[in-house]
Short mmCIF file of N, CA, C and O and ligand atoms in Angstrom, two decimals:
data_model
loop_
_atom_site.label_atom_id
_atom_site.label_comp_id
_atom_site.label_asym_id
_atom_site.label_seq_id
_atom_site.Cartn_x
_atom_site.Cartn_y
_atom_site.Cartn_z
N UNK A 21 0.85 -1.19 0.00
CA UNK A 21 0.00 0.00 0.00
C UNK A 21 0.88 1.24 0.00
O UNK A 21 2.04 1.28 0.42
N UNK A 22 0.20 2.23 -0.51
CA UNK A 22 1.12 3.26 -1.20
C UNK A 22 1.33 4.29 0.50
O UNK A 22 0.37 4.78 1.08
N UNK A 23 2.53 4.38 0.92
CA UNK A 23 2.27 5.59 2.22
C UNK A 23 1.71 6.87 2.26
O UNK A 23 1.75 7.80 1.46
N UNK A 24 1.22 6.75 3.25
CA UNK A 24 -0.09 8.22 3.60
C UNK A 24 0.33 9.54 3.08
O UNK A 24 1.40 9.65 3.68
N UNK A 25 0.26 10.27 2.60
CA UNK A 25 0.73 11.56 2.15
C UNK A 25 1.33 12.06 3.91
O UNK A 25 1.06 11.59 5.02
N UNK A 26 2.34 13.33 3.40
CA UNK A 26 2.43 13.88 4.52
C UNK A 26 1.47 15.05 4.92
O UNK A 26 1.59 15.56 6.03
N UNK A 27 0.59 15.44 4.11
CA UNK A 27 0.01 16.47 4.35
C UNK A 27 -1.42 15.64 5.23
O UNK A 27 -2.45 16.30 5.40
N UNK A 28 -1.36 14.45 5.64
CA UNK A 28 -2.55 14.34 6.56
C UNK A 28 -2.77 13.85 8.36
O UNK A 28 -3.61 13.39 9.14
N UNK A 29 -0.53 14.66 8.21
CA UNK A 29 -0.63 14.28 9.96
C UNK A 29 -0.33 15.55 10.29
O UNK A 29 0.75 15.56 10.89
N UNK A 30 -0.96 17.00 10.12
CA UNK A 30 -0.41 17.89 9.94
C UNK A 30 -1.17 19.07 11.12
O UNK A 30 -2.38 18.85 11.02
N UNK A 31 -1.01 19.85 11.84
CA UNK A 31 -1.46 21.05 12.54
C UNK A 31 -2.28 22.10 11.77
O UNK A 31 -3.42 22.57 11.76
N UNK A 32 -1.22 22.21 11.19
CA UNK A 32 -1.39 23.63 10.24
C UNK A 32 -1.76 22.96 8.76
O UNK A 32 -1.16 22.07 8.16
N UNK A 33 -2.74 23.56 8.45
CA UNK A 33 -3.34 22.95 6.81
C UNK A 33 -4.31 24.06 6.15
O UNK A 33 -5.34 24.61 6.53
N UNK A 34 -3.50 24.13 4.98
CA UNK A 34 -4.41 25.04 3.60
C UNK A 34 -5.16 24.09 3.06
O UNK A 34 -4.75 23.10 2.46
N UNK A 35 -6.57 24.46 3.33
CA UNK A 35 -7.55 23.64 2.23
C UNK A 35 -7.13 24.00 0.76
O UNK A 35 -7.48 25.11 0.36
N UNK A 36 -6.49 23.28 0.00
CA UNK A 36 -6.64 23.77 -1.36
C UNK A 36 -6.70 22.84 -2.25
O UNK A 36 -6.26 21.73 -1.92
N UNK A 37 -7.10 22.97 -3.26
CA UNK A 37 -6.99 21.88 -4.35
C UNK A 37 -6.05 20.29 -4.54
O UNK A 37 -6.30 19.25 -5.14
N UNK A 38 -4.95 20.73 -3.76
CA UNK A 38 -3.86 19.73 -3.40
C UNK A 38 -4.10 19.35 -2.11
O UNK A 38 -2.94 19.19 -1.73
N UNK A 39 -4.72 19.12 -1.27
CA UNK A 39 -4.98 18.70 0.04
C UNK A 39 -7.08 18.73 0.31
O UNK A 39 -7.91 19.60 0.06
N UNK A 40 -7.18 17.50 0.84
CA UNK A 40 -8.28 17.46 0.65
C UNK A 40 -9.04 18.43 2.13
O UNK A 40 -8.25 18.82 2.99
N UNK A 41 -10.09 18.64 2.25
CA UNK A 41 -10.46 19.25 3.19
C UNK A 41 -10.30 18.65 4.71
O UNK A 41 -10.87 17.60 5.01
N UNK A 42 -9.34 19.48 5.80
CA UNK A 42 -9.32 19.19 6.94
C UNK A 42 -7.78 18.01 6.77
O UNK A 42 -7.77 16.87 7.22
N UNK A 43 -7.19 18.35 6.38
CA UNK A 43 -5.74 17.10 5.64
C UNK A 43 -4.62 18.28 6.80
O UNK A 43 -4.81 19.48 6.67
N UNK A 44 -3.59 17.83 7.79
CA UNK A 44 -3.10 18.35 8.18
C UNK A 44 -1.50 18.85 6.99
O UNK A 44 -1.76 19.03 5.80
N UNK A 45 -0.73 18.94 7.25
CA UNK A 45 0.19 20.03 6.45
C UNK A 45 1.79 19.27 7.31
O UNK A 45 2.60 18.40 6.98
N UNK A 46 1.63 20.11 8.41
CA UNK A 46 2.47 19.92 9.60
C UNK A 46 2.32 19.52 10.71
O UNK A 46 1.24 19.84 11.21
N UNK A 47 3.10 18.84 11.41
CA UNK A 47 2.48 18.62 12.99
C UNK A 47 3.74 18.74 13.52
O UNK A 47 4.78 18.23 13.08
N UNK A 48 3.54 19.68 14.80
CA UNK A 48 4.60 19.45 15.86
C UNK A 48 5.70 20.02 15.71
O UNK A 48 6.58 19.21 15.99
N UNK A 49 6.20 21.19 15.36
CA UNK A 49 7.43 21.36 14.70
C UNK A 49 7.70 22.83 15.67
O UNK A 49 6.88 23.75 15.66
N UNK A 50 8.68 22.85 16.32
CA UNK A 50 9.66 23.67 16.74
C UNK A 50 10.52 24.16 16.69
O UNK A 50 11.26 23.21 16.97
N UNK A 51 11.27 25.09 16.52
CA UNK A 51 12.47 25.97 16.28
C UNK A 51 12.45 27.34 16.61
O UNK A 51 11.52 28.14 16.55
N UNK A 52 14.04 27.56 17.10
CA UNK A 52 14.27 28.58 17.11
C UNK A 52 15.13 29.30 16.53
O UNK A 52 16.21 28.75 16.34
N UNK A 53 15.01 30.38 16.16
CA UNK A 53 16.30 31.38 14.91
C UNK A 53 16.75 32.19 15.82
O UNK A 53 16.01 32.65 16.68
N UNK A 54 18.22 32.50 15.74
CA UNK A 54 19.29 33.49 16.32
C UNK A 54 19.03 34.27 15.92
O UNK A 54 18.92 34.12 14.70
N UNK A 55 18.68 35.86 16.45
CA UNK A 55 18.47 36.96 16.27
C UNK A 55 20.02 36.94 15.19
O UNK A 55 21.00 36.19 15.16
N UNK A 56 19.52 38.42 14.25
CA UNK A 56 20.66 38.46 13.33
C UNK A 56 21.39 37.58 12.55
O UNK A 56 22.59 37.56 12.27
N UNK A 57 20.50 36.89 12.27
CA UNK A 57 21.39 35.31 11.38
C UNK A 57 21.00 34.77 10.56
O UNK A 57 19.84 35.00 10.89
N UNK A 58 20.87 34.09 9.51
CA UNK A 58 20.10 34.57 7.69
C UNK A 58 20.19 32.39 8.05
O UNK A 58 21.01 31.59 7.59
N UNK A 59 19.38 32.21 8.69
CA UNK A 59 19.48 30.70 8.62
C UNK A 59 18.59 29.74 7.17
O UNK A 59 17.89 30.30 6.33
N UNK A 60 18.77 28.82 7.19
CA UNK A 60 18.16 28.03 5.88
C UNK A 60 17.52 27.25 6.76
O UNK A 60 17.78 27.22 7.97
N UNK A 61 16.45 26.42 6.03
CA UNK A 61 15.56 25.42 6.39
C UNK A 61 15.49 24.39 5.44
O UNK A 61 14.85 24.57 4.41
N UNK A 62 16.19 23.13 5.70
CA UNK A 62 16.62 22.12 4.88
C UNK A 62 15.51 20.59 5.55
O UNK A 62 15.39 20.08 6.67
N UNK A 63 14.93 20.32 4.32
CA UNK A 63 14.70 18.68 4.43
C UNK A 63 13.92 18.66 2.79
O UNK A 63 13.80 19.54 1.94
N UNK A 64 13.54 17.37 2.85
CA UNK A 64 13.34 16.35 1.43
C UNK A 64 11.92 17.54 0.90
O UNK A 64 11.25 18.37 1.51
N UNK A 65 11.96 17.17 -0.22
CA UNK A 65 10.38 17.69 -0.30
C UNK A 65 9.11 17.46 -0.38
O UNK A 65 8.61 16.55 -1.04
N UNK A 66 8.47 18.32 0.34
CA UNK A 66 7.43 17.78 0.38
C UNK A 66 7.35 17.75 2.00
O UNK A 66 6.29 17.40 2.52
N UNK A 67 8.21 18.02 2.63
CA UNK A 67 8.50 17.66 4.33
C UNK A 67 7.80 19.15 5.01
O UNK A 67 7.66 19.22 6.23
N UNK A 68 7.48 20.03 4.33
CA UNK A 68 6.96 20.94 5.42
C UNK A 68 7.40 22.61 5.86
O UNK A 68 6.90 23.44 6.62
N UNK A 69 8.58 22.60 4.97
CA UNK A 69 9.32 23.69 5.11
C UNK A 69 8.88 25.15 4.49
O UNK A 69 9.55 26.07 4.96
N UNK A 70 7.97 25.50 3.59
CA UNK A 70 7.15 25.88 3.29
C UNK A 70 5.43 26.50 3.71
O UNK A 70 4.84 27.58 3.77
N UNK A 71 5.24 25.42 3.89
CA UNK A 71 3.98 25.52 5.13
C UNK A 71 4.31 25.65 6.59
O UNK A 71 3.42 25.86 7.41
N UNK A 72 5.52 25.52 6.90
CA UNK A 72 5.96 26.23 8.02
C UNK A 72 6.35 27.49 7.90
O UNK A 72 6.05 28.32 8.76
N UNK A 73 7.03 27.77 6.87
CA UNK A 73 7.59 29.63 6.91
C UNK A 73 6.46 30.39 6.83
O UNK A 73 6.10 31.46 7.32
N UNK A 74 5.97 29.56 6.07
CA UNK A 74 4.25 30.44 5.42
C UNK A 74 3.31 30.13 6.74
O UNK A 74 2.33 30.87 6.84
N UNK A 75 3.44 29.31 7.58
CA UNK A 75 2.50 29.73 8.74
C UNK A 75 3.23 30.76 9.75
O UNK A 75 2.36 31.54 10.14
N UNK A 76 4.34 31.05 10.27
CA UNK A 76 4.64 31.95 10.64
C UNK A 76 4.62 33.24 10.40
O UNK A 76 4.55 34.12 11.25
N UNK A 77 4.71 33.40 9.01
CA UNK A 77 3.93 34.96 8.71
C UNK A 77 3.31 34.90 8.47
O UNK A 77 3.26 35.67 7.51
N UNK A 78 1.89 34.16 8.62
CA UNK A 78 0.70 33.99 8.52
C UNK A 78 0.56 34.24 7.48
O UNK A 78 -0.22 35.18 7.32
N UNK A 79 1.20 33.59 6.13
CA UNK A 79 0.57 33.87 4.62
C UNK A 79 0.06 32.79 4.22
O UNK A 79 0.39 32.38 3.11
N UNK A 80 -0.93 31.99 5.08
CA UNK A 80 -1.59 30.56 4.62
C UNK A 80 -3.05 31.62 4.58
O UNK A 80 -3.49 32.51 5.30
N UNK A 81 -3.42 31.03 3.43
CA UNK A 81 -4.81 31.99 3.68
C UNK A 81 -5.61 31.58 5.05
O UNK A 81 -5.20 30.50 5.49
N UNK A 82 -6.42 32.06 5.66
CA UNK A 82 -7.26 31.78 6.77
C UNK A 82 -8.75 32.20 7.10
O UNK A 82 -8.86 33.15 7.89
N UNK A 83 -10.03 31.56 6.56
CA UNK A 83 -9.97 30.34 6.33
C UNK A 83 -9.20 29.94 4.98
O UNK A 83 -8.40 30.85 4.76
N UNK A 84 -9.11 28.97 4.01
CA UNK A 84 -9.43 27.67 4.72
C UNK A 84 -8.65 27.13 5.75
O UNK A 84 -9.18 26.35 6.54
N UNK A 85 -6.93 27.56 5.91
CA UNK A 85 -6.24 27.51 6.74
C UNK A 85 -6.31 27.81 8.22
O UNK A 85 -6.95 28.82 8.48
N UNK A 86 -5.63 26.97 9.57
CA UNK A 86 -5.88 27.26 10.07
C UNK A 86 -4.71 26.94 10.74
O UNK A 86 -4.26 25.91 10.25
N UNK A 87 -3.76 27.51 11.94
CA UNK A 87 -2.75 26.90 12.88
C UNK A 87 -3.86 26.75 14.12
O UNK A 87 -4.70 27.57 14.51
N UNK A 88 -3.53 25.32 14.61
CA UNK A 88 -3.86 25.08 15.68
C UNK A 88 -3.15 24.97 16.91
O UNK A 88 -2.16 24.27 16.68
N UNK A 89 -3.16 25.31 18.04
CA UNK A 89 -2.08 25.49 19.24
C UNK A 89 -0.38 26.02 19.06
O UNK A 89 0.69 25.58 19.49
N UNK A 90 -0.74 27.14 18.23
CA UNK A 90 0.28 27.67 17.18
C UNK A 90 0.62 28.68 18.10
O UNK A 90 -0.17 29.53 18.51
N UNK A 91 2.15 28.54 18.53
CA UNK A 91 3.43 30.11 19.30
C UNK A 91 3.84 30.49 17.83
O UNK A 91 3.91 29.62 16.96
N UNK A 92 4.07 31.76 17.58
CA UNK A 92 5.10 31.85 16.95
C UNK A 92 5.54 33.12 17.67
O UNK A 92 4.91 34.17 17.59
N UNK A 93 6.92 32.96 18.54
CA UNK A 93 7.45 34.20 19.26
C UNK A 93 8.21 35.04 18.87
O UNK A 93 9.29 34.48 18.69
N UNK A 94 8.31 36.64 18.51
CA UNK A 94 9.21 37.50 17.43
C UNK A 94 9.31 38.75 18.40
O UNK A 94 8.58 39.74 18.38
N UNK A 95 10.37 38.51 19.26
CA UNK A 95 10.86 39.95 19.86
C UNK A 95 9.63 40.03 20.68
O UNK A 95 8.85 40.95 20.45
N UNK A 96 9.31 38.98 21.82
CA UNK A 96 8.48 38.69 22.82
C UNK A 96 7.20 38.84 22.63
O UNK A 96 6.34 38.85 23.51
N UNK A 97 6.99 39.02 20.89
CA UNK A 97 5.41 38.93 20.88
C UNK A 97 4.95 37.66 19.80
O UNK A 97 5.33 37.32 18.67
N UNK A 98 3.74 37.05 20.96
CA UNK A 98 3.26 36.10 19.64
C UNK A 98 2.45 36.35 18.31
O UNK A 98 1.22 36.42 18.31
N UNK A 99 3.01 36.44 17.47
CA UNK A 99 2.41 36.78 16.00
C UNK A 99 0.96 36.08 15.56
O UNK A 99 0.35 36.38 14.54
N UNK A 100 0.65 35.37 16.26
CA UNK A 100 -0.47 34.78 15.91
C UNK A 100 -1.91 35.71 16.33
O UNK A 100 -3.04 35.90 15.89
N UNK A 101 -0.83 36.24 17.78
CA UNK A 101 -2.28 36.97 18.15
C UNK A 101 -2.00 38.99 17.42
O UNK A 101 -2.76 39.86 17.84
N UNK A 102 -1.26 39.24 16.74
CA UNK A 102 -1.33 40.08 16.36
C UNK A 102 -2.07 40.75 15.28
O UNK A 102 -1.86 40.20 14.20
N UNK A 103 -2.84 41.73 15.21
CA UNK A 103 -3.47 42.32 14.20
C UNK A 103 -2.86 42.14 12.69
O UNK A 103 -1.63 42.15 12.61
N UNK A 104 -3.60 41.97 11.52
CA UNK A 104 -2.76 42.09 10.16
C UNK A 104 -2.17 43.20 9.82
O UNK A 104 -1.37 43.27 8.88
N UNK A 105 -2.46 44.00 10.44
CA UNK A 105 -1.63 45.21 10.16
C UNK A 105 -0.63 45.66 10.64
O UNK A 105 0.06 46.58 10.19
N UNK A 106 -0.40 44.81 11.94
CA UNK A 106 1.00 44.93 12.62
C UNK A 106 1.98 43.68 11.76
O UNK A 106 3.15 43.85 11.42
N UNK A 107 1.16 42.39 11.51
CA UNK A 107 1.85 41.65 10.49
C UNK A 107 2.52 41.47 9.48
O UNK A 107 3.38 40.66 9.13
N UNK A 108 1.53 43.18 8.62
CA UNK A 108 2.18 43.48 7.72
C UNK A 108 3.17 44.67 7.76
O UNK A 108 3.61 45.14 6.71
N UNK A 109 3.50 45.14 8.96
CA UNK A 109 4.53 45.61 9.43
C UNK A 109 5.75 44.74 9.44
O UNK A 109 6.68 44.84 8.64
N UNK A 110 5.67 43.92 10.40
CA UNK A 110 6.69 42.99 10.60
C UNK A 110 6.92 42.15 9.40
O UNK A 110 7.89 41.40 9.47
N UNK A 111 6.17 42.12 8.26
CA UNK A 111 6.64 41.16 7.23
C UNK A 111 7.59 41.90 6.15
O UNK A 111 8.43 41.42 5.39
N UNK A 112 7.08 43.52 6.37
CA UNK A 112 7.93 44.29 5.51
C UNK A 112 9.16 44.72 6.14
O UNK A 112 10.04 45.32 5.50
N UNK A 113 9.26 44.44 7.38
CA UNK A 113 10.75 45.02 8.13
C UNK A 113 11.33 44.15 8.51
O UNK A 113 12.34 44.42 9.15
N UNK A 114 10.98 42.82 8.31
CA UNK A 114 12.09 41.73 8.46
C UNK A 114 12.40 40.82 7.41
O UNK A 114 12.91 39.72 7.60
N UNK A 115 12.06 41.34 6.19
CA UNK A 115 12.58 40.73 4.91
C UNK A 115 14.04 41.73 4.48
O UNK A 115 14.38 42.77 5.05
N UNK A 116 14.58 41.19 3.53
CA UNK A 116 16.29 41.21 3.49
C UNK A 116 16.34 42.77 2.82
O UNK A 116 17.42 43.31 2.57
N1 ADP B 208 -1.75 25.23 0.70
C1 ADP B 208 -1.67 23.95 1.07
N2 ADP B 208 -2.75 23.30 1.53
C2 ADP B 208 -2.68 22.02 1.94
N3 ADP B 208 -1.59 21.28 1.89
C3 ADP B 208 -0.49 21.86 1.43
C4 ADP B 208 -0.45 23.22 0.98
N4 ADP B 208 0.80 23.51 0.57
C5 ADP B 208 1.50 22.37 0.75
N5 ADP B 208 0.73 21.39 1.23
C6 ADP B 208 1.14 20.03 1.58
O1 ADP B 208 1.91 20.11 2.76
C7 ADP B 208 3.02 19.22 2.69
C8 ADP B 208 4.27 20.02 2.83
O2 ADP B 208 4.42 20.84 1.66
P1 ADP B 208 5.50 21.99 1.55
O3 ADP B 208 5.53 22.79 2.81
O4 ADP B 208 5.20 22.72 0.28
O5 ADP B 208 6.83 21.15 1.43
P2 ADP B 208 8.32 21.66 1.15
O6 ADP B 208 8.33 23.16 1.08
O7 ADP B 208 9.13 21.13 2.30
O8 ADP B 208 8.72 21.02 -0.15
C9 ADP B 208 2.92 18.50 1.35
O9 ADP B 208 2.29 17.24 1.59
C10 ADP B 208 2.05 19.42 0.52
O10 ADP B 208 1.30 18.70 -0.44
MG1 MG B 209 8.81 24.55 -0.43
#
């Protein structure tokens, strides 16, 4: 039997055409980045690295997307609970 996609043990999930409705994305994933430090995010594809960057700046659309029991901590504030307009602050002042 063919193995389960990875997009259906997942937290964070975009309903979209490629994932069927309610199909998780990611599950469980933690990290932290060194202030001042241009780090990479490496694994196979298809593993998540993507739908993780993109849930941290909250550019998964929402609905259909949703993070569930989602930190994301940036200079002691959690971004999840922040307004889009402070988001789109912080998305324009911390790109390169
Ligand atoms: N918008 C989305 N909605 C639902 N599932 C998605 C979406 N984007 C990617 N996926 C699924 O999430 C999993 C991880 O994809 P992705 O983050 O793009 O991988 P990577 O960037 O590591 O190659 C894959 O199974 C992919 O099909
Ligand atoms: Mg990718």
């Amino acid at each position: 039997m063919a193995p389960a996609p990875a997009c259906s043990r997942s937290k964070t999930c975009g309903r979209t055409s490629r994932c069927a409705p309610h199909r998780q994305a990611v599950d469980d994933v933690s990290l932290s980045i060194l202030a001042r430090t241009d780090p990479g995010l490496v694994g196979e594809s298809g593993c998540g690295k993507s739908v993780t960057a993109h849930s941290i700046m909250r550019l998964i659309p929402t609905p259909p997307g949703r993070s569930q029991g989602a930190r994301f901590l940036f200079e002691g504030q959690d971004l999840v609970k922040l307004s889009e307009a402070r988001m789109r602050r912080i998305r324009a002042t911390a790109s390169p």
